[in-house]
């Protein structure tokens, strides 16, 4: 709590901003920031108790400003479990957002398709998730000021926001899917057998992030909306050519503008 307060106080003093919406931008999806009316850009390295992101395609900046007529704070680049950080560090920025007054969290990620109907470049509105990380970010003593010991997870992704997002996408003729995201630790991509297993478990897309952040946000009472950008397929025929991080970033970059439209309009309707 002391660290959270220190970080939140630092950001409040520096920006004077009271964001109601927090945004997490996944690999290659940082382009949303171009649509923001930016007031402050703060590299993670300058923020007390933050980590710096080590992954290519993740810029590592906290950006304050306006989007869709609302005060927002966006993470351009996130922290991943596979980078070696403890869950408390991976999810620290989400708790800082809550301390700053954020009520709604919008998350995004680049993900592999498990659902055979999906195509590369599709947006998938996240309806639910499966946590395949080896630990839960809330493991350990519960901080009562932040949330309850046993958070309820029956509506992790806000149904009202999902409905609005579907209408927005339809209005803009943006093709979308909806489905279940399964989050696993990485950093390896899946073997063909693992993709098959994840599909059997009931998931439509898979990636190495999002789930810890969303659990933490729900614990803190935030509403959550999420989108996966499908960057690669997992069908057996696709296994002949390996998925590369570069490809993931390129596809995500190309699809980012569609995701930005949905996020921006959804924020304006909040
Ligand atoms: N698996 C896991 N993470 C990913 C993938 C994938 O296929 N694509 C983008 N991130």
XYZ file of C-alpha atoms and ligand atoms in Angstrom:
280
model
C 0.000 0.000 0.000
C 2.846 2.403 0.810
C 4.393 1.853 -2.607
C 1.017 2.262 -4.304
C 0.380 5.520 -2.467
C 3.857 6.814 -3.289
C 3.422 6.049 -6.996
C -0.117 7.425 -7.176
C 0.910 10.625 -5.348
C 3.861 11.075 -7.715
C 1.608 10.738 -10.773
C -1.118 12.985 -9.348
C 1.406 15.729 -8.585
C 3.104 15.406 -11.930
C -0.013 15.310 -14.111
C -2.850 16.830 -12.060
C -4.995 14.348 -13.952
C -8.047 12.424 -12.662
C -8.470 9.637 -15.224
C -11.677 7.591 -15.090
C -10.549 5.120 -17.726
C -7.383 3.023 -17.845
C -6.134 1.444 -21.062
C -3.558 -1.317 -21.482
C -2.068 -1.537 -24.967
C -0.711 -4.907 -26.055
C 2.107 -5.817 -28.456
C 2.012 -3.635 -31.557
C -1.199 -1.914 -30.394
C 0.335 1.338 -29.115
C -1.085 3.280 -32.087
C -4.175 4.212 -30.055
C -2.068 6.918 -28.442
C -2.029 8.845 -31.767
C -5.769 9.411 -31.283
C -5.270 10.788 -27.781
C -4.991 14.417 -26.865
C -1.857 13.768 -24.794
C -1.047 15.906 -21.758
C 1.793 13.886 -20.191
C 4.053 11.054 -21.357
C 6.064 9.429 -18.592
C 8.597 6.637 -19.286
C 8.182 3.765 -16.820
C 11.773 4.216 -15.714
C 10.879 7.620 -14.226
C 7.951 6.321 -12.153
C 8.757 5.212 -8.602
C 8.145 1.487 -7.979
C 7.382 0.785 -11.660
C 9.398 -1.653 -13.710
C 10.591 -1.029 -17.211
C 9.233 -3.234 -19.977
C 11.874 -5.362 -21.680
C 9.873 -6.537 -24.668
C 10.320 -5.258 -28.190
C 7.172 -3.530 -29.456
C 6.256 -2.475 -25.932
C 7.313 1.153 -25.604
C 7.127 1.349 -21.817
C 5.379 4.676 -21.208
C 2.445 5.836 -19.150
C 0.423 8.333 -21.144
C -2.141 10.758 -19.717
C -4.616 12.712 -21.788
C -8.059 12.749 -23.330
C -9.742 10.199 -25.557
C -13.405 10.114 -26.546
C -13.952 13.231 -24.434
C -12.751 11.569 -21.192
C -9.603 11.722 -19.088
C -7.682 8.493 -19.649
C -4.388 6.928 -18.649
C -2.842 4.476 -21.095
C -0.046 1.976 -20.637
C 1.936 1.810 -23.856
C 3.593 -1.501 -23.091
C 2.814 -3.775 -20.170
C 4.728 -6.060 -17.821
C 4.611 -9.771 -18.481
C 5.034 -12.691 -16.132
C 7.490 -14.261 -18.611
C 9.853 -11.333 -18.130
C 10.472 -12.804 -14.686
C 8.515 -10.306 -12.602
C 6.424 -11.397 -9.654
C 2.663 -11.109 -10.138
C 2.518 -8.171 -7.689
C 4.785 -6.205 -10.034
C 2.960 -7.292 -13.209
C -0.319 -5.995 -11.777
C 1.050 -2.982 -9.868
C 0.073 -0.435 -12.574
C -3.564 -1.598 -12.435
C -3.686 -0.908 -8.715
C -2.046 2.464 -9.282
C -4.759 3.243 -11.845
C -7.390 2.389 -9.231
C -5.687 4.728 -6.738
C -5.842 7.472 -9.389
C -9.614 6.993 -9.628
C -9.913 4.746 -12.686
C -13.311 2.998 -12.743
C -13.140 1.216 -16.104
C -10.216 -0.773 -17.509
C -9.830 -1.441 -21.229
C -7.320 -4.163 -22.023
C -5.934 -5.345 -25.329
C -3.594 -8.066 -26.439
C -2.134 -9.757 -29.475
C -3.308 -13.352 -29.446
C -3.220 -16.606 -31.334
C -6.510 -18.015 -32.632
C -7.792 -21.314 -31.268
C -11.230 -21.020 -32.840
C -10.926 -22.362 -36.423
C -13.415 -19.747 -37.692
C -11.049 -16.878 -36.836
C -8.845 -15.106 -39.383
C -5.615 -13.196 -38.957
C -6.370 -9.536 -38.226
C -9.763 -10.255 -36.596
C -10.765 -8.466 -33.412
C -12.117 -10.732 -30.689
C -14.189 -9.107 -27.974
C -13.252 -10.998 -24.813
C -16.346 -12.549 -23.243
C -14.532 -14.481 -20.523
C -11.110 -15.864 -19.672
C -9.319 -18.935 -18.354
C -6.344 -18.459 -16.051
C -3.535 -20.877 -16.949
C -0.823 -18.904 -15.170
C 0.850 -20.947 -12.445
C -0.356 -18.491 -9.826
C -3.128 -16.057 -9.125
C -2.051 -12.409 -8.746
C -4.162 -12.151 -5.581
C -2.268 -14.967 -3.824
C -0.913 -13.776 -0.492
C -2.310 -11.553 2.235
C -5.395 -9.697 1.021
C -5.197 -5.899 1.077
C -8.695 -5.085 2.337
C -8.463 -1.447 1.194
C -8.186 -2.750 -2.372
C -10.808 -5.469 -2.422
C -12.330 -8.565 -0.891
C -10.509 -11.852 -0.158
C -12.670 -13.975 -2.483
C -13.618 -11.895 -5.499
C -16.635 -12.972 -7.472
C -15.881 -13.711 -11.154
C -19.261 -14.447 -12.746
C -19.183 -11.302 -14.905
C -15.512 -10.550 -15.275
C -15.963 -8.765 -18.599
C -18.777 -6.207 -18.373
C -21.769 -7.379 -20.412
C -23.057 -3.870 -20.927
C -19.717 -2.748 -22.415
C -19.566 -5.868 -24.604
C -23.027 -5.045 -25.985
C -22.067 -1.444 -26.691
C -18.798 -2.499 -28.352
C -20.637 -4.902 -30.654
C -22.961 -2.097 -31.729
C -20.020 0.229 -32.343
C -18.168 -2.361 -34.434
C -21.303 -3.105 -36.449
C -21.905 0.615 -37.056
C -18.354 1.031 -38.370
C -18.521 -2.189 -40.416
C -15.657 -3.632 -38.379
C -15.690 -7.425 -38.412
C -15.518 -8.839 -34.904
C -15.572 -12.154 -33.114
C -16.270 -12.769 -29.479
C -14.908 -15.496 -27.277
C -12.861 -16.811 -24.393
C -9.197 -15.824 -23.910
C -6.859 -18.276 -22.237
C -3.804 -16.697 -20.628
C -0.673 -18.773 -20.148
C 2.789 -17.846 -18.866
C 4.841 -18.126 -22.083
C 7.398 -17.159 -23.320
C 7.168 -20.162 -25.641
C 4.322 -20.184 -28.121
C 2.228 -23.334 -27.955
C 3.025 -26.705 -29.442
C 0.332 -28.023 -31.789
C -0.815 -30.343 -28.976
C -1.057 -27.418 -26.545
C -3.141 -25.333 -28.979
C -5.457 -28.324 -29.322
C -5.667 -28.713 -25.554
C -6.550 -25.026 -25.079
C -9.301 -25.373 -27.676
C -10.680 -28.432 -25.911
C -10.647 -26.476 -22.648
C -13.061 -24.022 -24.234
C -10.931 -21.078 -25.344
C -11.022 -19.125 -28.619
C -7.789 -17.131 -28.339
C -4.553 -17.436 -26.396
C -1.811 -15.119 -25.211
C 0.665 -14.391 -22.435
C -0.938 -11.473 -20.646
C -4.223 -9.814 -19.652
C -5.557 -12.391 -17.166
C -3.466 -11.176 -14.177
C -4.374 -7.539 -14.897
C -8.064 -8.308 -15.284
C -8.209 -10.332 -12.051
C -6.546 -7.439 -10.221
C -8.921 -4.909 -11.761
C -11.979 -6.945 -10.776
C -10.610 -7.345 -7.252
C -10.400 -3.552 -7.112
C -14.005 -3.205 -8.330
C -13.221 -1.879 -11.804
C -15.388 -2.662 -14.834
C -13.401 -4.458 -17.525
C -13.580 -4.568 -21.302
C -11.060 -6.428 -23.453
C -10.111 -7.113 -27.061
C -7.767 -9.724 -28.535
C -6.243 -8.921 -31.904
C -5.756 -12.214 -33.702
C -2.197 -12.273 -35.039
C -1.775 -15.951 -35.935
C -3.731 -19.160 -36.413
C -3.128 -22.464 -34.680
C -4.533 -24.908 -37.201
C -2.288 -27.869 -38.052
C -1.747 -26.483 -41.584
C -0.426 -23.243 -40.065
C 2.182 -25.077 -38.029
C 4.409 -25.474 -41.111
C 5.462 -21.846 -40.778
C 6.429 -20.782 -37.296
C 4.861 -17.729 -35.664
C 7.402 -14.989 -34.968
C 7.187 -12.053 -32.578
C 7.810 -9.754 -35.544
C 4.789 -11.152 -37.391
C 2.675 -10.763 -34.248
C 3.679 -7.096 -34.010
C 3.095 -6.386 -37.709
C -0.378 -7.901 -37.781
C -1.307 -6.186 -34.518
C -0.062 -2.849 -35.872
C -2.258 -3.198 -38.946
C -5.354 -4.081 -36.886
C -4.730 -1.457 -34.194
C -6.774 1.211 -35.980
C -9.944 -0.939 -35.822
C -9.409 -1.573 -32.144
C -8.775 2.125 -31.553
C -12.149 3.043 -33.091
C -13.945 0.610 -30.782
C -12.082 1.763 -27.659
C -12.516 5.456 -28.454
C -16.254 5.258 -29.122
C -16.836 3.012 -26.163
C -15.073 5.526 -23.919
C -17.194 8.345 -25.336
C -20.333 6.334 -24.436
C -19.258 5.649 -20.838
N 0.292 -17.963 -28.358
C 0.593 -17.258 -27.251
N 0.743 -15.935 -27.266
C 0.548 -15.292 -28.427
C 0.223 -15.969 -29.614
C 0.083 -17.383 -29.563
O -0.193 -18.066 -30.580
N 0.095 -15.029 -30.593
C 0.333 -13.823 -30.018
N 0.604 -13.963 -28.699
